[in-house]
XYZ file of C-alpha atoms in Angstrom:
597
model
C -24.603 107.095 239.653
C -26.179 110.457 240.548
C -25.695 109.784 244.258
C -22.026 108.969 243.652
C -21.618 112.268 241.759
C -23.314 114.205 244.577
C -21.116 112.513 247.170
C -17.973 113.348 245.222
C -19.135 116.959 244.788
C -19.760 117.333 248.519
C -16.396 115.763 249.251
C -14.606 118.107 246.836
C -16.295 121.164 248.378
C -15.400 119.956 251.843
C -11.784 119.451 250.796
C -11.715 122.874 249.136
C -13.067 124.546 252.285
C -10.554 122.731 254.464
C -7.686 123.818 252.205
C -8.981 127.392 252.091
C -9.309 127.652 255.869
C -5.740 126.416 256.254
C -4.090 128.603 253.602
C -6.289 131.663 252.848
C -7.473 134.210 255.408
C -11.130 135.226 255.491
C -10.337 138.762 254.326
C -8.382 137.581 251.295
C -10.999 134.986 250.498
C -13.759 137.629 250.457
C -11.671 139.702 248.046
C -11.270 136.660 245.796
C -15.033 136.004 245.933
C -15.682 139.573 244.782
C -14.559 138.587 241.270
C -17.099 135.790 240.524
C -19.814 137.622 242.478
C -19.265 140.828 240.489
C -19.215 138.981 237.179
C -22.318 136.867 237.843
C -24.361 139.737 239.315
C -23.237 142.114 236.560
C -24.065 139.569 233.865
C -27.505 138.917 235.399
C -28.281 142.657 235.329
C -27.177 142.867 231.696
C -29.362 139.882 230.747
C -32.421 141.406 232.449
C -31.828 144.714 230.677
C -31.256 143.165 227.248
C -34.331 140.917 227.487
C -36.648 143.744 228.538
C -35.303 146.203 225.979
C -35.490 143.623 223.173
C -39.184 143.057 223.892
C -39.820 146.802 224.240
C -37.967 147.666 221.015
C -39.965 145.041 219.117
C -43.243 146.693 220.052
C -41.914 150.222 219.616
C -40.835 149.374 216.061
C -44.390 148.185 215.421
C -45.663 151.478 216.823
C -43.593 153.446 214.340
C -45.095 151.484 211.454
C -48.698 151.119 212.640
C -50.941 154.169 212.910
C -53.344 152.574 215.385
C -50.736 150.864 217.545
C -51.600 152.997 220.593
C -54.778 150.966 221.036
C -52.599 147.962 221.900
C -51.548 149.808 225.044
C -54.817 148.558 226.509
C -53.683 144.927 226.329
C -49.871 144.808 226.031
C -49.170 145.344 229.755
C -51.840 142.759 230.602
C -50.212 140.213 228.266
C -46.804 140.726 229.870
C -48.204 140.471 233.401
C -50.285 137.411 232.460
C -47.167 135.650 231.153
C -45.394 136.636 234.364
C -48.168 135.166 236.528
C -48.196 131.935 234.511
C -44.436 131.495 234.891
C -44.578 132.211 238.619
C -47.543 129.908 239.278
C -46.750 126.975 236.996
C -42.990 127.056 236.417
C -41.311 128.675 239.434
C -44.215 127.826 241.777
C -42.988 130.230 244.444
C -43.514 133.863 245.317
C -41.015 136.020 243.422
C -41.654 139.335 245.193
C -40.257 142.703 244.159
C -36.635 142.270 245.122
C -34.933 144.610 247.548
C -37.428 144.313 250.466
C -36.865 140.551 250.278
C -33.109 141.012 250.624
C -33.585 143.366 253.559
C -35.812 140.780 255.221
C -33.157 138.108 254.678
C -30.477 140.356 256.186
C -32.591 141.404 259.146
C -34.496 138.261 260.023
C -33.215 135.248 258.065
C -29.429 135.311 258.639
C -28.801 136.422 255.076
C -30.354 133.294 253.603
C -32.031 133.879 250.220
C -33.788 131.027 248.441
C -31.802 129.608 245.469
C -34.617 130.150 242.960
C -34.303 133.916 243.531
C -31.049 133.825 241.547
C -33.042 133.406 238.322
C -36.750 133.968 239.009
C -36.706 137.746 238.548
C -34.734 137.678 235.302
C -37.552 136.460 233.052
C -40.523 137.745 235.052
C -39.286 141.339 235.326
C -38.188 141.390 231.677
C -41.689 140.305 230.580
C -43.410 142.773 232.895
C -41.335 145.779 231.828
C -40.851 144.795 228.181
C -44.601 144.555 227.609
C -45.174 147.923 229.238
C -45.536 147.383 232.973
C -44.821 150.777 234.516
C -41.990 149.637 236.788
C -38.200 149.328 236.624
C -35.544 146.656 236.284
C -33.199 147.859 239.010
C -34.966 146.170 241.957
C -35.062 142.720 240.297
C -31.440 143.159 239.173
C -30.261 143.996 242.688
C -32.380 141.159 244.100
C -30.792 138.709 241.677
C -27.291 139.972 242.469
C -27.916 139.739 246.219
C -29.336 136.226 245.836
C -26.238 135.167 243.904
C -24.039 136.456 246.713
C -26.129 134.789 249.420
C -26.200 131.386 247.748
C -22.496 131.507 246.954
C -21.856 132.121 250.639
C -24.130 129.276 251.683
C -22.482 126.933 249.180
C -19.095 127.700 250.716
C -20.523 127.470 254.271
C -19.451 130.985 255.215
C -20.461 132.868 258.364
C -23.495 135.147 258.556
C -21.240 138.224 258.500
C -19.587 137.012 255.290
C -22.921 136.152 253.667
C -24.204 139.639 254.495
C -21.162 141.141 252.793
C -21.702 138.897 249.759
C -25.291 140.152 249.488
C -23.921 143.696 249.562
C -21.370 142.763 246.901
C -24.011 141.248 244.615
C -26.405 144.172 245.062
C -23.673 146.747 244.413
C -22.485 144.854 241.343
C -25.984 144.581 239.846
C -26.766 148.280 240.263
C -23.303 149.297 239.051
C -23.751 147.128 235.970
C -27.257 148.228 234.981
C -26.379 151.940 235.260
C -22.631 151.638 234.590
C -22.186 153.619 237.803
C -19.680 151.902 240.148
C -19.585 154.537 242.890
C -23.367 154.508 243.101
C -23.408 150.723 243.417
C -20.995 150.825 246.357
C -22.815 153.671 248.118
C -26.222 152.067 247.534
C -24.993 148.845 249.094
C -23.712 150.646 252.182
C -26.725 152.970 252.562
C -29.444 150.403 251.977
C -27.990 147.007 252.943
C -25.036 147.111 255.269
C -25.443 146.646 259.008
C -21.776 147.072 259.939
C -19.681 149.161 257.538
C -15.953 148.412 257.731
C -12.945 148.210 255.429
C -13.290 144.431 255.530
C -16.645 144.788 253.772
C -15.892 147.894 251.700
C -12.922 146.570 249.698
C -14.718 143.439 248.353
C -17.783 145.559 247.498
C -15.633 148.014 245.524
C -13.930 145.173 243.636
C -17.279 143.511 242.931
C -18.685 146.753 241.478
C -15.532 147.219 239.376
C -15.794 143.691 237.945
C -19.505 144.258 237.201
C -18.697 147.457 235.320
C -16.196 145.604 233.120
C -18.833 142.936 232.522
C -21.362 145.582 231.479
C -18.822 147.228 229.163
C -18.092 143.847 227.595
C -21.732 143.215 226.668
C -23.208 146.699 226.233
C -20.242 148.931 225.440
C -19.459 152.082 227.358
C -22.122 154.775 227.389
C -23.948 157.042 229.823
C -27.579 156.088 230.406
C -28.652 159.679 229.727
C -27.051 162.516 227.825
C -27.377 166.142 228.839
C -25.524 169.282 227.938
C -25.191 171.659 230.880
C -24.544 175.165 229.585
C -23.712 176.556 232.988
C -22.941 174.890 236.319
C -24.373 175.884 239.669
C -25.684 179.440 239.716
C -25.735 180.676 243.366
C -28.584 183.052 242.533
C -30.808 180.025 241.833
C -30.324 178.547 245.307
C -33.844 179.401 246.467
C -35.297 177.729 243.390
C -33.447 174.537 244.316
C -34.757 174.873 247.856
C -38.299 175.128 246.483
C -37.726 172.143 244.206
C -36.406 170.086 247.121
C -39.562 170.744 249.153
C -41.873 169.954 246.224
C -39.950 166.789 245.322
C -40.237 165.642 248.942
C -44.013 166.136 248.840
C -44.269 164.308 245.509
C -42.234 161.390 246.890
C -44.596 161.157 249.871
C -47.573 161.228 247.474
C -46.063 158.381 245.431
C -45.452 156.246 248.510
C -48.945 156.939 249.886
C -50.549 155.869 246.593
C -48.218 152.875 246.308
C -49.060 151.453 249.734
C -52.760 152.357 249.544
C -53.281 150.622 246.206
C -51.345 147.595 247.455
C -53.509 147.409 250.582
C -56.752 147.812 248.616
C -55.968 145.075 246.083
C -54.781 142.639 248.751
C -58.336 142.652 250.061
C -59.343 140.936 246.790
C -58.631 137.257 247.465
C -58.977 136.045 243.874
C -55.714 136.651 241.977
C -57.398 136.662 238.558
C -59.890 139.327 239.645
C -56.967 141.440 240.879
C -55.205 140.870 237.582
C -58.193 141.876 235.455
C -59.063 145.006 237.411
C -55.503 146.263 237.802
C -54.308 145.449 234.283
C -57.346 147.093 232.656
C -56.826 150.233 234.709
C -53.112 150.165 233.860
C -53.830 149.739 230.159
C -56.215 152.690 230.245
C -53.612 154.927 231.883
C -50.911 153.966 229.374
C -53.306 154.503 226.455
C -54.007 158.045 227.626
C -50.378 158.700 228.663
C -48.058 156.518 226.535
C -45.025 157.896 228.396
C -46.052 155.637 231.313
C -45.133 152.582 229.204
C -42.310 150.569 230.768
C -39.412 152.298 232.457
C -40.083 155.605 230.695
C -36.427 156.368 229.965
C -37.365 158.146 226.711
C -39.494 160.585 228.718
C -36.643 161.113 231.173
C -34.283 161.927 228.312
C -36.812 164.393 226.885
C -37.087 166.070 230.302
C -33.300 166.372 230.511
C -33.341 167.976 227.063
C -36.141 170.327 228.142
C -38.238 169.029 225.234
C -41.833 168.737 226.452
C -43.134 168.502 222.878
C -41.352 165.161 222.402
C -43.111 163.734 225.459
C -46.517 164.312 223.848
C -45.570 163.248 220.313
C -47.987 160.617 218.985
C -50.382 161.018 221.933
C -53.881 162.412 222.351
C -52.366 165.725 223.497
C -50.014 166.326 220.572
C -52.364 168.937 219.071
C -52.018 171.094 222.215
C -48.227 171.338 222.279
C -48.342 174.996 221.221
C -50.448 175.882 224.300
C -47.923 175.868 227.112
C -50.264 175.953 230.102
C -52.120 172.917 228.744
C -48.830 171.027 228.432
C -47.930 171.896 232.015
C -51.296 170.644 233.287
C -50.960 167.397 231.326
C -47.399 166.949 232.586
C -48.726 167.270 236.150
C -51.350 164.650 235.321
C -48.609 162.304 234.072
C -46.687 162.727 237.321
C -49.775 161.925 239.382
C -50.744 159.025 237.112
C -47.280 157.424 237.269
C -47.785 156.574 240.937
C -50.990 154.699 240.072
C -49.470 153.034 237.003
C -46.586 151.625 239.047
C -48.888 150.509 241.864
C -51.347 148.879 239.457
C -48.529 146.976 237.746
C -47.609 145.382 241.060
C -51.247 144.857 242.050
C -51.938 143.000 238.798
C -49.093 140.575 239.487
C -46.149 142.151 237.667
C -42.549 141.980 238.863
C -40.269 145.009 238.898
C -38.827 147.801 240.988
C -39.552 151.394 241.989
C -36.136 152.805 241.099
C -37.034 153.729 237.517
C -40.428 155.227 238.488
C -38.568 157.422 240.993
C -36.228 158.649 238.255
C -39.198 159.246 235.946
C -41.192 161.241 238.483
C -38.118 163.149 239.635
C -37.216 164.236 236.113
C -40.751 165.257 235.157
C -41.266 167.068 238.482
C -38.054 169.033 237.952
C -39.168 169.813 234.414
C -42.632 170.930 235.505
C -41.212 173.101 238.302
C -38.686 174.932 236.117
C -41.059 175.372 233.172
C -43.756 176.746 235.484
C -41.279 179.269 236.925
C -40.318 180.309 233.402
C -43.958 180.444 232.234
C -44.925 182.715 235.121
C -41.977 184.995 234.369
C -40.547 184.559 237.859
C -37.173 183.354 236.603
C -35.250 181.997 233.644
C -34.227 178.466 234.610
C -32.461 175.796 232.586
C -35.036 172.993 232.440
C -32.566 170.118 232.007
C -30.660 170.980 235.176
C -33.788 171.015 237.315
C -34.984 167.740 235.794
C -31.606 166.285 236.696
C -31.603 167.328 240.339
C -35.270 166.342 240.637
C -34.243 162.757 239.827
C -31.694 162.849 242.629
C -34.267 164.209 245.066
C -36.839 161.486 244.373
C -34.274 158.713 244.782
C -32.966 160.258 248.016
C -36.473 160.711 249.441
C -38.053 157.380 248.497
C -35.044 155.223 249.321
C -33.970 157.360 252.289
C -30.544 157.184 250.657
C -29.337 160.715 249.840
C -25.803 159.768 248.756
C -27.198 157.189 246.349
C -29.399 159.859 244.771
C -26.545 162.341 244.478
C -23.915 160.024 243.007
C -26.305 158.098 240.762
C -27.343 161.222 238.906
C -23.805 162.559 238.830
C -22.461 159.306 237.364
C -25.132 158.382 234.842
C -25.316 161.899 233.397
C -21.730 163.030 233.978
C -23.298 165.937 235.864
C -20.750 166.515 238.641
C -20.863 170.265 238.001
C -24.260 170.303 239.765
C -23.044 168.678 242.971
C -24.239 171.563 245.189
C -27.817 171.611 243.786
C -27.886 167.802 243.998
C -26.996 168.026 247.682
C -29.559 170.754 248.408
C -32.480 169.013 246.696
C -31.602 165.525 247.995
C -31.276 166.664 251.608
C -34.466 168.745 251.593
C -36.589 166.159 249.790
C -35.496 163.478 252.260
C -36.286 165.759 255.204
C -39.791 166.455 253.851
C -40.444 162.780 253.116
C -39.444 161.822 256.664
C -42.252 164.020 257.976
C -44.706 161.558 256.403
C -42.727 158.290 256.362
C -40.184 157.191 258.939
C -39.308 154.220 256.739
C -38.108 154.084 253.123
C -40.198 152.562 250.350
C -38.121 149.390 250.770
C -38.322 149.067 254.545
C -41.915 150.237 255.060
C -43.531 146.986 253.920
C -41.320 144.733 256.040
C -41.585 147.135 258.981
C -45.308 146.319 259.022
C -44.255 142.696 259.621
C -42.338 143.748 262.721
C -38.927 143.701 261.007
C -36.896 146.848 261.540
C -33.940 147.688 259.305
C -31.558 150.070 260.981
C -27.937 151.176 260.952
C -28.071 151.105 264.738
C -26.369 147.815 265.563
C -28.547 147.116 268.609
C -31.761 147.609 266.634
C -30.431 145.561 263.716
C -29.485 142.613 265.896
C -32.804 142.701 267.736
C -34.624 142.630 264.391
C -32.743 139.416 263.534
C -34.123 137.747 266.658
C -37.655 136.366 266.925
C -39.609 135.725 270.106
C -40.910 132.392 268.821
C -37.382 130.941 268.863
C -36.758 132.033 272.458
C -39.926 130.812 274.180
C -39.349 128.430 277.102
C -42.070 125.887 277.843
C -40.620 123.755 280.661
C -43.001 125.211 283.240
C -45.473 123.157 285.281
C -49.008 124.479 284.876
C -51.872 124.300 287.333
C -55.607 124.987 287.042
C -57.291 127.970 288.729
C -59.787 125.694 290.549
C -57.096 123.483 292.013
C -55.763 124.054 295.530
C -52.491 124.851 297.210
C -52.247 121.205 298.138
C -52.156 120.298 294.417
C -49.362 122.799 293.866
C -46.949 121.313 296.441
C -46.031 118.219 294.329
C -45.390 120.484 291.304
C -42.997 122.591 293.365
C -41.156 119.466 294.440
C -40.721 118.191 290.857
C -40.165 121.463 289.007
C -36.842 123.231 288.438
C -38.603 126.569 287.813
C -39.931 129.035 290.357
C -42.943 130.202 288.313
C -46.157 128.212 287.923
C -48.526 129.418 285.186
C -52.218 129.134 285.958
C -54.053 127.764 282.904
C -57.695 126.646 282.697
C -59.003 123.547 280.944
C -59.227 125.452 277.624
C -55.605 126.509 277.725
C -56.401 130.130 278.608
C -53.815 131.947 280.683
C -55.249 133.259 283.985
C -52.148 134.343 285.864
C -49.204 132.738 287.623
C -47.857 131.884 291.031
C -44.365 132.909 292.061
C -42.507 130.614 294.451
C -41.296 133.559 296.552
C -44.904 134.674 297.108
C -46.081 131.349 298.535
C -42.941 130.409 300.441
C -44.389 131.731 303.755
C -47.596 129.689 303.473
C -46.637 126.551 301.595
C -46.051 124.522 304.777
C -49.223 125.669 306.539
C -51.558 122.701 306.046
C -54.536 124.758 307.195
C -54.249 126.739 303.941
C -53.951 123.743 301.612
C -57.632 124.090 300.733
C -57.148 127.623 299.341
C -57.947 127.827 295.629
C -55.122 128.710 293.240
C -57.179 131.503 291.698
C -57.233 133.225 295.094
C -53.449 133.325 295.498
C -52.309 133.720 291.871
C -51.008 136.994 290.453
C -52.158 138.556 287.189
C -48.982 139.924 285.570
C -49.011 143.496 284.314
C -46.903 142.587 281.293
C -47.465 139.789 278.787
C -45.796 139.159 275.444
C -47.364 138.220 272.130
C -45.114 135.795 270.176
C -45.436 138.022 267.100
C -44.172 141.149 268.881
C -40.927 142.744 267.749
C -37.880 142.098 269.903
C -37.453 145.831 270.396
C -40.885 146.024 272.066
C -40.101 142.934 274.117
C -36.832 144.408 275.385
C -38.704 147.566 276.324
C -41.142 145.477 278.374
C -38.268 143.855 280.255
C -36.761 147.278 280.957
C -40.058 148.782 282.108
C -41.178 145.840 284.236
C -37.779 144.913 285.745
C -38.965 141.308 285.488
C -36.718 138.351 284.701
C -39.510 136.284 283.135
C -42.609 137.452 281.271
C -45.423 135.128 280.128
C -46.056 134.665 276.413
C -49.742 134.667 275.524
C -51.377 134.377 272.102
C -55.062 135.331 271.856
C -55.414 134.699 275.574
C -53.855 131.215 275.399
C -50.775 130.277 277.361
C -47.683 129.642 275.196
C -44.673 129.812 277.540
C -42.269 132.362 279.014
C -39.485 134.577 277.777
C -36.561 135.126 280.101
C -34.351 138.201 280.202
C -31.281 135.956 280.443
C -32.084 134.023 277.263
C -32.830 137.190 275.302
C -29.508 138.700 276.399
C -27.562 135.487 275.657
C -29.086 135.205 272.192
C -28.278 138.862 271.535
C -24.634 138.268 272.459
C -24.422 135.164 270.250
C -25.947 137.008 267.281
C -23.621 139.961 267.784
C -20.634 137.644 267.859
C -21.787 135.851 264.722
C -22.306 138.938 262.552
C -19.219 140.725 263.882
C -16.786 137.896 263.362
C -14.155 138.644 260.711
């Protein structure tokens, strides 16, 4: 009965696709798909947000009633991460990851294919991690879920790689637009972070998807800005140099965050036992949150306090509340919170939590802007409006860490209705990104997958090369010969082989060199030389390729060597050959596939 149902389902999908191909153009079909994609991705983001905030509000209500609740900060994050690990290991039974890097990997290396379980795996795990106090955000998992919905919808309908890529962009834009109620930001984020080939064919469906997601968010959450801020005066040209200074400092802080983030990740990966990693990281995280309760969860309350210029509210109910009338002490503690946030976020991931770095970037940006402006005021150098500098600091951190300046600018403008500060937003975002690029050529999303040899780039050539892998292009139909054999043994191989290269491989499979047909043509019929050993006439090639090398490096080797075939060797062992012709043909096929409308 089940098999009959599956057969009928496949038949109905096949019939639907045949009808669609005959009556609906690809462009119109993508516009139609923007509606369900926007709704599903928007609804997923809303569900993640509601689940996490329901858990968080439950514990925060307990905190208001219980005098000693702060002591639970030691264990609450660990409980949430433990539940997350249990669900991942025993229910999902697959690696969930942290979202956006996974989508970038799928776009760059896996033809846009995202595993089906990714459409739901991050919803519960990220909500538990953040709701119980993990110091990460919900935006990454939301975007990951939205992108996975788009990818699997495209696969279900058997669409081309180009169309699946656009659907991932649609789902990601919709999720971000929904969680922040910021449609322009969702569209720009999708184009800055995801899209390989930006065109009107892709842009219109993405815009519609974000619009549908916004309506979905309004339907469930109502219409409201994420943050509220009253700007008493717009951009003051006389404060330009202060914004320049803030941009430089924000860029340095973003580089500090990324350095801590990747260093902690690298250190904890050396610990093979997951439960040891969990215990060490979660205890350290709990200690940080106990000392600095503002590190709990996303930290949106702290961001709102920074936008209001209310540093006293940040320390209310903490160990430092008694020092709120000593301004220099508050500034020092605020600096400590900024530095500690990088470790809190990193430890959450190291312990096994699921989340994103978007919210931590907003948190650090707001508190850095607050610290900068309050320090200027405290020293009597100027009289700055704290909320405005906290606002543009948020934009700068997003721009620097994501390497997406327009996303940083429009996100802050939309979620705070702060368009009057467009010039300061541009100054700080541009400068912070420039400073960050001195230390990191990759964004926080692309850095981790870049270490796997996957390069994400808006340059079409680089993007297509990153989609190709050497392992899929290796040719093995070459006749091998041993170094101790003779020219006489080689003659029969030449007669039976269609190739003009003969790799020399010893009995252990180690590559020693190769013989080129053109090199031995003058001597191959001289029987007096048939006793010459192969090792005496072989050539050791200057260039060899490791199968794990990036295609960009491989192409460079072809260009430098001017060779048509280069041997592939892994740990000294012969694997096969890569040919210039096959690399070029595969490049052309991939270009045609992703560029097809």
